[in-house]
Amino acid sequence: MKRKKIIRYILVSLFVIVAAAALYIYKEYNRRHKDTASLKPDYSTEAASFIKEFENNEKAANKKFLDKVIRVEGVVKEVVKDEKGFYTLALGDTASMSSVRCNIDSMHTKEAVAVMKGNKVAIKGICSGFNADELLGSDVILVRSVLDQKK
Amino acid sequence: MKNLVGLTLLIFLTSAGYGQKFFTKNGKINFDATSSSSPERIEGVNRSATCVMDAKSGAIQFAVLMKGFEFERALMEEHFNENYVESNKYPKSEFKGKVKDADEIDLSKDGTYKVKVKGDITIHGETKEVETEGKLVVQNGKINADAEFSVKLSDFKISIPGLVADKVSKTAKIAVSCSLEPLKNQ
C-alpha cells in the first residue's frame, strides 16, 4: 500500500513538471516582442549627440546602447513610407547626412502618419547599431520604434 | 583628422569622372531559412539596408546591420542574433560587387532591365563570391532594384544546432529590394 502511494506521488509530480515545462516552452516559443510603447527607456538622448557618441567611439557606444530602449528627441528631416505602408522617420540636422533612423513598429503606424518634416518629436526604439558610410552619412538605427507623446 | 581629409579627397576624386550614383537607406532585405519540414516560417526582414550604385560603372554596394532584422517571434530573433549570426561579434553584413555589362544599359531611360550581379558577400565575418540575376526598373529617374539568391549557411560558418537542424534550412533565401534615388551633391 505504501509503495503504491509513493509511485502515485512520483507520477503526479512528474506529470506536473512535464506540464510546466511544456507550458513554458509553448509560451517561450510563441513569445512576441514587447510593445516598445510600454517599455521604459534605458537612455534618453538627443539625435545629434546620440550620433556623435557613435561617431566618436562606435565600440563603446555599441556596448552601451545595443538592444537597449532609447528615447531620442529631434527634428524630423525625412519621412519615408514604403510600398507596404511601413514608416521610417529620420531625425537629425538637415545640414548633415547623418541621422537617427527610426523604423516605426507596424502596430504604431497610425501615430506616425501625422508626423511631418520639420516636426520636433520624441521617439522610443530599440537600438540596432550604427551604419557608418562616408558617402551617404552614418546612421544610428532604431527598430520597433514608437512616437513618445510624453514631453 | 588627416585621414578624414584624405578620405574625403579620395571620395571626391573617385566619384569625379564616374557616372551618376543612386542610393537608398531604406533597402529591404528578406532572410528566409524556412526548411520544408519547418512548422512555420523562419523569416526576418530588415528595412534599413543602405545601397549605392554607380549607374555608369555598375559598381554596387550594400550594407546592413544584423540586429536590424526583425522576426515575428522574439525567440527566433534572439536565436538568430545570439546563436547563428553572432551579431554582437559581427554586427554588419556587406555586399560589394558589380552589375555586369552596365555600360550597355542606359539607366536614364525608363524601362525594365534584367541584369547579372556578381560580387563578394560578407556575413558572419566570412566572405564568399556570389552571382545572381536581378532586375532594374527605371521609372521617373528612380531605379527599383530587386534580386533573389541563396546562400549556404555553412559557407559562412553559421552552424545550426542539432536540435533544430531539420527545422532550419541549410540554405537561406535572401531577397533584396531597393528603391534607389539619385544622389545629389556628388
PDB file of N, CA and C in Angstrom, chain A residues 62 65-68 126-129 141 143-144, chain B residues 45-46 64-70 77 80-82 85-92:
ATOM      1  N   ASN A  62      28.278  51.007 -29.011  1.00  0.00           N
ATOM      2  CA  ASN A  62      27.578  49.741 -29.236  1.00  0.00           C
ATOM      3  C   ASN A  62      27.342  49.016 -27.924  1.00  0.00           C
ATOM      4  N   PHE A  65      24.599  50.972 -25.974  1.00  0.00           N
ATOM      5  CA  PHE A  65      23.239  51.174 -26.489  1.00  0.00           C
ATOM      6  C   PHE A  65      22.587  49.979 -27.174  1.00  0.00           C
ATOM      7  N   LEU A  66      23.388  49.037 -27.701  1.00  0.00           N
ATOM      8  CA  LEU A  66      22.791  47.949 -28.487  1.00  0.00           C
ATOM      9  C   LEU A  66      21.722  47.195 -27.712  1.00  0.00           C
ATOM     10  N   ASP A  67      20.604  46.952 -28.365  1.00  0.00           N
ATOM     11  CA  ASP A  67      19.463  46.223 -27.801  1.00  0.00           C
ATOM     12  C   ASP A  67      18.757  46.960 -26.669  1.00  0.00           C
ATOM     13  N   LYS A  68      19.193  48.178 -26.395  1.00  0.00           N
ATOM     14  CA  LYS A  68      18.567  48.947 -25.311  1.00  0.00           C
ATOM     15  C   LYS A  68      17.429  49.800 -25.866  1.00  0.00           C
ATOM     16  N   ILE A 126      14.351  50.468 -30.208  1.00  0.00           N
ATOM     17  CA  ILE A 126      15.434  49.565 -29.798  1.00  0.00           C
ATOM     18  C   ILE A 126      16.621  49.822 -30.720  1.00  0.00           C
ATOM     19  N   CYS A 127      17.769  50.085 -30.122  1.00  0.00           N
ATOM     20  CA  CYS A 127      18.955  50.424 -30.913  1.00  0.00           C
ATOM     21  C   CYS A 127      19.534  49.169 -31.567  1.00  0.00           C
ATOM     22  N   SER A 128      19.651  49.191 -32.897  1.00  0.00           N
ATOM     23  CA  SER A 128      20.223  48.021 -33.564  1.00  0.00           C
ATOM     24  C   SER A 128      21.604  48.299 -34.132  1.00  0.00           C
ATOM     25  N   GLY A 129      22.124  49.505 -33.899  1.00  0.00           N
ATOM     26  CA  GLY A 129      23.518  49.744 -34.257  1.00  0.00           C
ATOM     27  C   GLY A 129      23.752  50.972 -35.100  1.00  0.00           C
ATOM     28  N   ILE A 141      20.509  53.257 -36.125  1.00  0.00           N
ATOM     29  CA  ILE A 141      19.223  52.669 -36.497  1.00  0.00           C
ATOM     30  C   ILE A 141      18.452  52.222 -35.245  1.00  0.00           C
ATOM     31  N   VAL A 143      14.950  50.150 -34.226  1.00  0.00           N
ATOM     32  CA  VAL A 143      13.853  49.335 -34.750  1.00  0.00           C
ATOM     33  C   VAL A 143      12.717  49.303 -33.732  1.00  0.00           C
ATOM     34  N   ARG A 144      11.572  48.816 -34.207  1.00  0.00           N
ATOM     35  CA  ARG A 144      10.354  48.751 -33.381  1.00  0.00           C
ATOM     36  C   ARG A 144      10.103  50.060 -32.648  1.00  0.00           C
TER      37      ARG A 144
ATOM     38  N   VAL B  45      13.065  40.297 -41.606  1.00  0.00           N
ATOM     39  CA  VAL B  45      13.191  41.342 -42.619  1.00  0.00           C
ATOM     40  C   VAL B  45      13.903  42.558 -42.028  1.00  0.00           C
ATOM     41  N   ASN B  46      14.753  43.130 -42.852  1.00  0.00           N
ATOM     42  CA  ASN B  46      15.486  44.326 -42.457  1.00  0.00           C
ATOM     43  C   ASN B  46      15.094  45.433 -43.421  1.00  0.00           C
ATOM     44  N   VAL B  64      24.268  46.230 -44.245  1.00  0.00           N
ATOM     45  CA  VAL B  64      23.094  46.015 -43.410  1.00  0.00           C
ATOM     46  C   VAL B  64      23.515  45.613 -41.997  1.00  0.00           C
ATOM     47  N   LEU B  65      22.777  46.123 -41.014  1.00  0.00           N
ATOM     48  CA  LEU B  65      23.053  45.758 -39.623  1.00  0.00           C
ATOM     49  C   LEU B  65      22.262  44.493 -39.275  1.00  0.00           C
ATOM     50  N   MET B  66      22.975  43.495 -38.760  1.00  0.00           N
ATOM     51  CA  MET B  66      22.314  42.223 -38.480  1.00  0.00           C
ATOM     52  C   MET B  66      21.240  42.354 -37.413  1.00  0.00           C
ATOM     53  N   LYS B  67      21.465  43.233 -36.453  1.00  0.00           N
ATOM     54  CA  LYS B  67      20.464  43.403 -35.395  1.00  0.00           C
ATOM     55  C   LYS B  67      19.198  44.092 -35.891  1.00  0.00           C
ATOM     56  N   GLY B  68      19.256  44.583 -37.128  1.00  0.00           N
ATOM     57  CA  GLY B  68      18.084  45.251 -37.677  1.00  0.00           C
ATOM     58  C   GLY B  68      17.094  44.282 -38.313  1.00  0.00           C
ATOM     59  N   PHE B  69      17.414  42.976 -38.311  1.00  0.00           N
ATOM     60  CA  PHE B  69      16.468  42.005 -38.846  1.00  0.00           C
ATOM     61  C   PHE B  69      15.359  41.761 -37.826  1.00  0.00           C
ATOM     62  N   GLU B  70      14.132  41.939 -38.274  1.00  0.00           N
ATOM     63  CA  GLU B  70      13.006  41.764 -37.360  1.00  0.00           C
ATOM     64  C   GLU B  70      12.273  40.476 -37.680  1.00  0.00           C
ATOM     65  N   GLU B  77      14.247  35.704 -33.157  1.00  0.00           N
ATOM     66  CA  GLU B  77      15.155  36.828 -33.364  1.00  0.00           C
ATOM     67  C   GLU B  77      16.368  36.729 -32.434  1.00  0.00           C
ATOM     68  N   PHE B  80      18.622  33.981 -33.760  1.00  0.00           N
ATOM     69  CA  PHE B  80      19.285  34.480 -34.967  1.00  0.00           C
ATOM     70  C   PHE B  80      20.507  35.316 -34.584  1.00  0.00           C
ATOM     71  N   ASN B  81      20.316  36.234 -33.666  1.00  0.00           N
ATOM     72  CA  ASN B  81      21.394  37.145 -33.269  1.00  0.00           C
ATOM     73  C   ASN B  81      22.463  36.488 -32.412  1.00  0.00           C
ATOM     74  N   GLU B  82      22.012  35.680 -31.429  1.00  0.00           N
ATOM     75  CA  GLU B  82      22.963  35.148 -30.461  1.00  0.00           C
ATOM     76  C   GLU B  82      23.662  33.894 -30.948  1.00  0.00           C
ATOM     77  N   VAL B  85      24.115  34.232 -36.299  1.00  0.00           N
ATOM     78  CA  VAL B  85      24.985  35.207 -36.960  1.00  0.00           C
ATOM     79  C   VAL B  85      25.898  35.941 -35.979  1.00  0.00           C
ATOM     80  N   GLU B  86      25.713  35.701 -34.692  1.00  0.00           N
ATOM     81  CA  GLU B  86      26.530  36.328 -33.638  1.00  0.00           C
ATOM     82  C   GLU B  86      26.709  37.824 -33.887  1.00  0.00           C
ATOM     83  N   SER B  87      25.595  38.512 -33.897  1.00  0.00           N
ATOM     84  CA  SER B  87      25.608  39.913 -34.323  1.00  0.00           C
ATOM     85  C   SER B  87      26.363  40.853 -33.385  1.00  0.00           C
ATOM     86  N   ASN B  88      26.646  40.414 -32.165  1.00  0.00           N
ATOM     87  CA  ASN B  88      27.495  41.263 -31.320  1.00  0.00           C
ATOM     88  C   ASN B  88      28.927  41.282 -31.834  1.00  0.00           C
ATOM     89  N   LYS B  89      29.358  40.117 -32.324  1.00  0.00           N
ATOM     90  CA  LYS B  89      30.720  39.989 -32.841  1.00  0.00           C
ATOM     91  C   LYS B  89      30.810  40.491 -34.276  1.00  0.00           C
ATOM     92  N   TYR B  90      29.803  40.199 -35.059  1.00  0.00           N
ATOM     93  CA  TYR B  90      29.783  40.602 -36.471  1.00  0.00           C
ATOM     94  C   TYR B  90      28.529  41.422 -36.754  1.00  0.00           C
ATOM     95  N   PRO B  91      28.561  42.704 -36.397  1.00  0.00           N
ATOM     96  CA  PRO B  91      27.333  43.498 -36.476  1.00  0.00           C
ATOM     97  C   PRO B  91      26.837  43.778 -37.891  1.00  0.00           C
ATOM     98  N   LYS B  92      27.727  43.726 -38.873  1.00  0.00           N
ATOM     99  CA  LYS B  92      27.350  44.183 -40.197  1.00  0.00           C
ATOM    100  C   LYS B  92      27.551  43.109 -41.257  1.00  0.00           C
TER     101      LYS B  92
END
